[in-house]
Amino acid sequence: MKPPPFDYHAPRDLGEALAALAEAGPDGKVLAGGQSLIPLLNMRLAAPARLIDINRVAGLDTLSAGPEGVRAGALARHARVERSAEAAAVQPLLRRALRLVAHPVIRNRGTVVGSLVHADPAAELPAVLALLGGSVRLAAAGGAERDVPAAEFFTGPMESAVRPGELAVSAFFPALPPGSGVSFRELARRHGDYALAGVAVLVTPAAARVACIGVGPVPIVVDVTEQAAAGDWAAAAQAVRERVEPEEDIHASADYRRHLAGVLAGQALRDAAREAETTGVRHHA
Amino acid sequence: MTRLFGEPVPRREDPRLLTGQGRYLDDLGQGALAAAFVRSPHAHAGIVDIDLSAAIDVEGLVAVYTWEDLPERVGAPLPLLIPHPALTHGRTAYPLARDVVRHVGEPVVMVVARDRYVAEDVCSLIRVDYEVRKPVVGVPEAAAGAHLVHEDVPGNVGAHLVQEVPAADGRSAAQAVEDAPHRLTFRLGIERSASMPLEGRGVYARWDADDRSLRVYSSTQTSTSVRMALAARFGLPLPSVEVIAPDVGGGFGVKIVHPWPEEVLVPWAAMLLGREVKWAEDRREHFVSSAHERAQEQTVRVGFDDEGRVLGLDVTILHDHGAYTPYGIIVPIITSTQLLGPYRIGAYRVEFSSLYTNTVQVTPYRGAGRPQGVFCMERTMDRIAAHLGLDRTTVRAANFIQPGEFPYDQGLIFQDGRPLIYDSGNYPESLRLLKELIGWDDFPARRAEAAREGRRLGIGIGCYVEGTGVGPYEGGHVQVTSDGRVHVSTGLTSQGQGHETVFAQIAATELGVPLERVSVVTGDTRRFGYAVGTFASRAAVMSGNAIALACRKVREKALRIAADALEADPGDLEVADGVVRVAGSPGASIPLATVAVLANPLRYAFDEETGRATQFAAGAGMDRPPVDEGEEPGLEGRDYYSPIRSTYASGMHAAIVETDPDTAEIRILRYAVVHDCGKLINPMIVEGQIHGGVAQGVGGALYERMVYDGHGQLLNASFMDFLMPYATEIPLIETAHLETPSPLNPLGIKGAGEAGVIPVSAVIASAIEDAEGIVIDRMPISPSELFDLRRAPAPG
Ligand SMILES: Cc1cc2nc3c(=O)[nH]c(=O)nc-3n(C[C@H](O)[C@H](O)[C@H](O)COP(=O)(O)OP(=O)(O)OC[C@H]3O[C@@H](n4cnc5c(N)ncnc54)[C@H](O)[C@@H]3O)c2cc1C
C-alpha cells in the first residue's frame, strides 16, 4: 500500500499552479485534501506522473457568504464550511450535508471543491450543488476562468467537466430563497460511510426538487413541484422511485436502494415543507 | 494484607498505549530493509513462469526469491500445527507457492529492497504467468466436489468427524429424535468474518553474524513456539534463537497461527543477507493472505417433549475451511462440542465435514467456532419455543443443567483432547439476573407501547458455555531483586488484554507488595522460554495460576530467610507493603529488599546494602554452607500450572432491537450481559473484554462478511467495504457478574477473553425474529436483506 513514484510540485501561487498543471497535461493530478486521492494512490488504482499539491497556494483558502449565496475556495475544508455560521445562515443545507460527510478528522482535511471534482455518485456535496443549481469555477493557464453549472459539471461516476490542465478554484452554492426549506436525509451502513441512498430536498414557494445520491451515475434531480403543491408526498416519493437508476452492489440490492430513495424523499420533503412554513425568512441550521 | 486481587485496578498499560508510547512491530527496526510480496491474483492457478527481467534493475532492490530459491528445509510445507486422526487430508501451504496457487493472496515471490516503496515497485514489475483453473468457492460448490482444491483430496473433504452421545437407555440420537413427541428439521448458515486486528501481522529479524544468533520480533500470539519452529527450520541451536512479541495491536486468534510464510522468510533472508529485514503486513494483505473464520452450513434435526425438553438432537455441519488447514480442525471441533451450551440434552449426534475451498484459510477467530455452535443451539431453542407457544426463557430453563449436577460430563471430547466435563456454573441464577437486567417480563408492555407509535421492537436471548484455560501448561517466574522490586515474567504473549495489570495484581496480592513495585514481562523468550501461547481465553487461568504458584514459592522462601534473620518462627510472620514482620510485634520486621539481599550470599559488594551479604559481614552462621542444601541463591521462584482439563465459563445475553418498518434499518436499543468467569481478578478488565467481544459480535451479526465472487475474488478487501463497526454502531452494554469459582485451579478463575462475542449473532437473530415475525436462519443480516425477507413469500 505504497504509491508508485511520482513527481511532486508544491506551487505557492495560482499562476505557478496553473503553469505546472498546463505542463503536466493529462499526466498531472491536483492534490487537495487528499482524502480520496491518497487512498487511490496507495492502492495503486491511480498512478499520475505528477502531483500538483495546491495546499500552499495563496488565495484559495476562501469562504464568503452573501445574499446571493456561498462561495467556497478550493482550499475551504469541509470542517470550515460546516462550522461557518455565515454560510449556514445563507444556505443551511451545506452544514446539514457536511455533517453527513465522513468523520471529523476527514472533514478537517477534505475540501468542498475536491469533493465536487471527485464526483463520487454517493457523495453529498455534488447533490447539494445539483439541487441548488450552483456552479464550479475553473481556471487554466493563459485562459479566462469559466463557470460550469452543476447540470453540466457532473458527467459520470467519478467524472467531472474539469479538463486536463484545469484547476477548480471555487464553487458557488446559491442562497436559500425566503419562505423555503431544505433537508438532507440518507441511510449509511455505518455512521459517516458513503450512503446506500440519500436525498437532498429543496422546497420553495414556487418549486420542490429532490436530488438523489447513490442511486445513479451522477446526482439525479427530480422535480416534484406538482406533487408538493398538492401535498401528495406519496406521489412525490413515487416520482423519485421511478426516476432513479440504482445498481446492486455488495451492500444493497437495486430494489432496496430504489425503495429507500422513495422513503427518504418522502421524509425529507415533509421536513423541508414544514421548515418552509415555520421558519419564513430566517433559517437556523 | 494487600488485597489487589478482585479490585478494579486501572490498566497500567493504558498510559503507554493510549499516548502513542507503545512499541509495535513497525515502530522497530527503522533502518531495516523492507520485504514485500507478489501475491496471487487468482484463486486457483498453475504457475507457468516467473519473469523478473523488468524488475531486476530497479534502484534499491536487494534480493528477489521464489520457491526455487529456498533451501529444502526453508521451502518445506508449513507445519500442520494440530494433527487429529479425523483430519485425514490435512494440507498446508509452502512458504512461497510451489507450482500451484490456491487462493487470491497466496505469496509467490518475495522482494527485499531498501524500503517498502521500492519493494512494492519491484513487485509490480514482476510478471507471473498463470494457467488459471476453475476455483471452488463456498460450501455448496465444495460439497458438490465437481472441482478440487487439492488434486489428491477427493470431494474436497479434509476431515470428517462424528461424535455421538446416546440416550440414557442406549438409543441413538436419530432414534431419540424419531421417538420424540415433537420434531423439527431446519437449516442454518453463518458467513465469513475475520479477526481483523488493527495491527496486522509483522516480523522483523536481526542476524548477529559475530554471535551467530538470531533475534526475531514478531506480532504473534506465541513467541515460544515461533522460536522452536524457526530453530528447527534453520537448523540453529535453540539457545541461539530468541523471539520477542513487542506491543501487539490485537490478535483475536489470527496471530496464534505460526509460523506464517513471512515469519519463515524474513528471518531467513536476514540470515542470508546479513542485514536486518522487516515486513509489516498492510490491510489488503491481511484481508487476502492471513485467515478468516465462521462460515458454516448446518442441518438440525431435533426432537422434544411438551415442556420443550430436548430428547434428541442431530446436527450435521459443513465447515468451510478455506485452502489450507494449518491449525487443524479445532474450529469445527469447538462448534460441535460447545454447541450443547448450558443444556442437558437427551441424546446428541454431531457430524462435521471440513471442506477445502479456494479462499483464505480458516483458523480460530475470537470465539473459535462457538458463535456458530451457539447460533445453532439457540436458534433451536427459539424454534422449539415458537412450536410449542412457550416463552423462550421457559424452554431454556427446562433444559438447563442444575447447580447440583456439577461436575457435569457431556460425554464428548473437547478441543484439548480431554473429556468435556463442566466444572461449575449456575445457569438458573444467570437467567434470573439477565431477565431482571433487561426487563424480560415487562417487555410485552414496552413492545405494545412502541407499536402504538408505529415502532417495531423485538427482544432476543442467547446462552453459552465456554471451555477456557486449555492446557497443556503455562509457567511463571518471579524474582525479588535487592532494590525490592518484583519482576514477573511469563511466556505467553499479550495483545492489549491488560496482562500487565492482572498479573501484577496477582503477584502483589500473593507477595504482599505494593502494585507499583511489580513489573510484568510477557512473550519474550529471553525471559521465559517455556510457554504455549495466548488463545482460548487461557492467559489469566494458565499464567495467572502459574504466577500465583511461583509467588507462593517466593513467599515461602522469604519467610524462611526472614525467620532466620528475625529469629522467629516462619509461621508467625506476615508480609504486607513489602515488609516481612512478626505478627503482633511491629518492631520485629525486615523489608523484602533485605531478604533478597540475604538470599544471595556475595563475595563482592556493589553498594552498601549488598555489603551486608558479603562473606566477612557479621551474622553468618559458620555451621552451614552460605547456600543451604536444597536452596538456590536469590529470592526467586518458578512454577507451572497444568490443568487436568479446561474450566467452563458461561454467560447469557439479551438484546432489544428496533427494526424500521420503512427503511428496514436494524438498531440495537439495549444490550445486556450476565457473565460468569469464576473469581474476578479485575472486574473492570473483564467488562472491557466483554465490551470488545460484544462489539465484534455486533460486527458479525449486522455488518461484517467476506464477499467472494464466483472467481474467488474477495470483493470487499478494505475497511471501506468490509464494515467493521465503529464505536457509533455499538450500543451501551449493561453487564452483571456472577462468580461461580472454578474448583480446578488455585485461584478459582475461568477465562473471559472470548466470551463477549460468542452469542451475539444468536441474540440479534432472536430479537429481529421477534420484532418482525420472520424466521431468521442466516447471519449476518443487512437492512437490504431484511427488506428482501419482508417481501419474500412466507414459506410453506
Ligand atoms: C473514510 C472516508 C470516508 C468518506 N466518506 C465520505 C462521505 O460520506 N461523503 C463524501 O462526500 N465524501 C466522503 N469521503 C471523501 C471526502 O469527502 C474527500 O475529502 C473528498 O471526496 C475529496 O476532497 P479532497 O480535498 O480530499 O480531494 P483529493 O483527495 O485531494 O482529490 C480528489 C480528486 O479531486 C481532484 N481535485 C481536488 N481538488 C481539485 C481542484 N481544486 N481542482 C481540480 N481537481 C481537484 C484530485 O485531483 C482528485 O482527483 C470520505 C473519505 C474517507 C477517507
PDB file of C-alpha atoms in Angstrom, chain B residues 659-747:
ATOM      1  CA  THR B 659     -36.448  -2.512  13.068  1.00  0.00           C
ATOM      2  CA  ASP B 660     -37.626   0.375  10.932  1.00  0.00           C
ATOM      3  CA  PRO B 661     -40.867  -0.513   9.127  1.00  0.00           C
ATOM      4  CA  ASP B 662     -39.920   1.741   6.191  1.00  0.00           C
ATOM      5  CA  THR B 663     -36.147   1.601   5.796  1.00  0.00           C
ATOM      6  CA  ALA B 664     -35.526  -1.857   7.351  1.00  0.00           C
ATOM      7  CA  GLU B 665     -32.750  -0.379   9.466  1.00  0.00           C
ATOM      8  CA  ILE B 666     -31.865  -2.520  12.482  1.00  0.00           C
ATOM      9  CA  ARG B 667     -30.930  -0.729  15.695  1.00  0.00           C
ATOM     10  CA  ILE B 668     -29.899  -2.269  18.995  1.00  0.00           C
ATOM     11  CA  LEU B 669     -31.658  -0.325  21.719  1.00  0.00           C
ATOM     12  CA  ARG B 670     -30.381  -2.282  24.703  1.00  0.00           C
ATOM     13  CA  TYR B 671     -27.789  -4.979  25.201  1.00  0.00           C
ATOM     14  CA  ALA B 672     -27.493  -6.846  28.487  1.00  0.00           C
ATOM     15  CA  VAL B 673     -24.885  -9.393  29.575  1.00  0.00           C
ATOM     16  CA  VAL B 674     -24.681 -11.697  32.555  1.00  0.00           C
ATOM     17  CA  HIS B 675     -21.270 -13.231  32.750  1.00  0.00           C
ATOM     18  CA  ASP B 676     -19.708 -15.862  34.990  1.00  0.00           C
ATOM     19  CA  CYS B 677     -15.959 -16.357  34.750  1.00  0.00           C
ATOM     20  CA  GLY B 678     -15.461 -17.571  38.295  1.00  0.00           C
ATOM     21  CA  LYS B 679     -13.440 -15.366  40.599  1.00  0.00           C
ATOM     22  CA  LEU B 680     -12.860 -11.928  39.090  1.00  0.00           C
ATOM     23  CA  ILE B 681      -9.257 -10.727  39.191  1.00  0.00           C
ATOM     24  CA  ASN B 682     -10.234  -7.307  37.903  1.00  0.00           C
ATOM     25  CA  PRO B 683     -13.926  -6.642  37.160  1.00  0.00           C
ATOM     26  CA  MET B 684     -13.128  -3.590  35.040  1.00  0.00           C
ATOM     27  CA  ILE B 685     -10.870  -5.559  32.740  1.00  0.00           C
ATOM     28  CA  VAL B 686     -13.424  -8.343  32.475  1.00  0.00           C
ATOM     29  CA  GLU B 687     -16.053  -5.782  31.482  1.00  0.00           C
ATOM     30  CA  GLY B 688     -13.676  -4.323  28.928  1.00  0.00           C
ATOM     31  CA  GLN B 689     -13.165  -7.765  27.447  1.00  0.00           C
ATOM     32  CA  ILE B 690     -16.924  -8.264  27.291  1.00  0.00           C
ATOM     33  CA  HIS B 691     -17.475  -4.889  25.651  1.00  0.00           C
ATOM     34  CA  GLY B 692     -14.856  -5.595  22.994  1.00  0.00           C
ATOM     35  CA  GLY B 693     -16.262  -9.052  22.404  1.00  0.00           C
ATOM     36  CA  VAL B 694     -19.831  -7.822  22.065  1.00  0.00           C
ATOM     37  CA  ALA B 695     -18.603  -5.147  19.639  1.00  0.00           C
ATOM     38  CA  GLN B 696     -17.036  -7.847  17.470  1.00  0.00           C
ATOM     39  CA  GLY B 697     -20.215  -9.882  17.840  1.00  0.00           C
ATOM     40  CA  VAL B 698     -22.324  -6.953  16.637  1.00  0.00           C
ATOM     41  CA  GLY B 699     -19.933  -6.706  13.699  1.00  0.00           C
ATOM     42  CA  GLY B 700     -20.521 -10.360  12.884  1.00  0.00           C
ATOM     43  CA  ALA B 701     -24.286 -10.073  13.313  1.00  0.00           C
ATOM     44  CA  LEU B 702     -25.056  -6.899  11.400  1.00  0.00           C
ATOM     45  CA  TYR B 703     -22.041  -5.622   9.462  1.00  0.00           C
ATOM     46  CA  GLU B 704     -19.132  -7.870   8.579  1.00  0.00           C
ATOM     47  CA  ARG B 705     -18.901 -10.503   5.882  1.00  0.00           C
ATOM     48  CA  MET B 706     -16.285 -11.598   3.382  1.00  0.00           C
ATOM     49  CA  VAL B 707     -17.832 -11.225  -0.033  1.00  0.00           C
ATOM     50  CA  TYR B 708     -16.240 -13.596  -2.552  1.00  0.00           C
ATOM     51  CA  ASP B 709     -17.397 -13.670  -6.136  1.00  0.00           C
ATOM     52  CA  GLY B 710     -17.576 -16.862  -8.189  1.00  0.00           C
ATOM     53  CA  HIS B 711     -13.971 -16.397  -9.304  1.00  0.00           C
ATOM     54  CA  GLY B 712     -12.733 -16.405  -5.723  1.00  0.00           C
ATOM     55  CA  GLN B 713     -12.019 -12.683  -5.696  1.00  0.00           C
ATOM     56  CA  LEU B 714     -12.632 -11.024  -2.346  1.00  0.00           C
ATOM     57  CA  LEU B 715     -14.739  -8.022  -3.327  1.00  0.00           C
ATOM     58  CA  ASN B 716     -14.505  -6.080  -0.092  1.00  0.00           C
ATOM     59  CA  ALA B 717     -10.861  -6.310   0.926  1.00  0.00           C
ATOM     60  CA  SER B 718     -10.686  -2.900   2.581  1.00  0.00           C
ATOM     61  CA  PHE B 719     -12.168  -1.111   5.560  1.00  0.00           C
ATOM     62  CA  MET B 720     -14.275   0.893   3.134  1.00  0.00           C
ATOM     63  CA  ASP B 721     -16.332  -2.151   2.179  1.00  0.00           C
ATOM     64  CA  PHE B 722     -15.685  -4.621   4.997  1.00  0.00           C
ATOM     65  CA  LEU B 723     -17.933  -2.965   7.516  1.00  0.00           C
ATOM     66  CA  MET B 724     -16.195  -3.345  10.836  1.00  0.00           C
ATOM     67  CA  PRO B 725     -18.462  -1.362  13.161  1.00  0.00           C
ATOM     68  CA  TYR B 726     -17.328   1.932  14.639  1.00  0.00           C
ATOM     69  CA  ALA B 727     -17.996   2.942  18.232  1.00  0.00           C
ATOM     70  CA  THR B 728     -21.108   4.680  16.851  1.00  0.00           C
ATOM     71  CA  GLU B 729     -22.630   1.312  15.905  1.00  0.00           C
ATOM     72  CA  ILE B 730     -22.097  -0.297  19.301  1.00  0.00           C
ATOM     73  CA  PRO B 731     -24.833   0.008  21.911  1.00  0.00           C
ATOM     74  CA  LEU B 732     -24.238   0.676  25.564  1.00  0.00           C
ATOM     75  CA  ILE B 733     -23.508  -2.720  27.097  1.00  0.00           C
ATOM     76  CA  GLU B 734     -25.022  -3.399  30.518  1.00  0.00           C
ATOM     77  CA  THR B 735     -23.299  -6.129  32.500  1.00  0.00           C
ATOM     78  CA  ALA B 736     -23.867  -8.112  35.656  1.00  0.00           C
ATOM     79  CA  HIS B 737     -21.365 -10.592  37.063  1.00  0.00           C
ATOM     80  CA  LEU B 738     -21.939 -13.895  38.713  1.00  0.00           C
ATOM     81  CA  GLU B 739     -18.973 -15.539  40.444  1.00  0.00           C
ATOM     82  CA  THR B 740     -19.041 -19.325  40.480  1.00  0.00           C
ATOM     83  CA  PRO B 741     -15.450 -20.264  41.317  1.00  0.00           C
ATOM     84  CA  SER B 742     -13.714 -22.995  39.377  1.00  0.00           C
ATOM     85  CA  PRO B 743     -12.766 -25.901  41.641  1.00  0.00           C
ATOM     86  CA  LEU B 744      -9.990 -26.816  39.206  1.00  0.00           C
ATOM     87  CA  ASN B 745      -7.383 -24.121  39.873  1.00  0.00           C
ATOM     88  CA  PRO B 746      -5.876 -22.429  42.944  1.00  0.00           C
ATOM     89  CA  LEU B 747      -7.321 -19.001  42.111  1.00  0.00           C
TER      90      LEU B 747
END
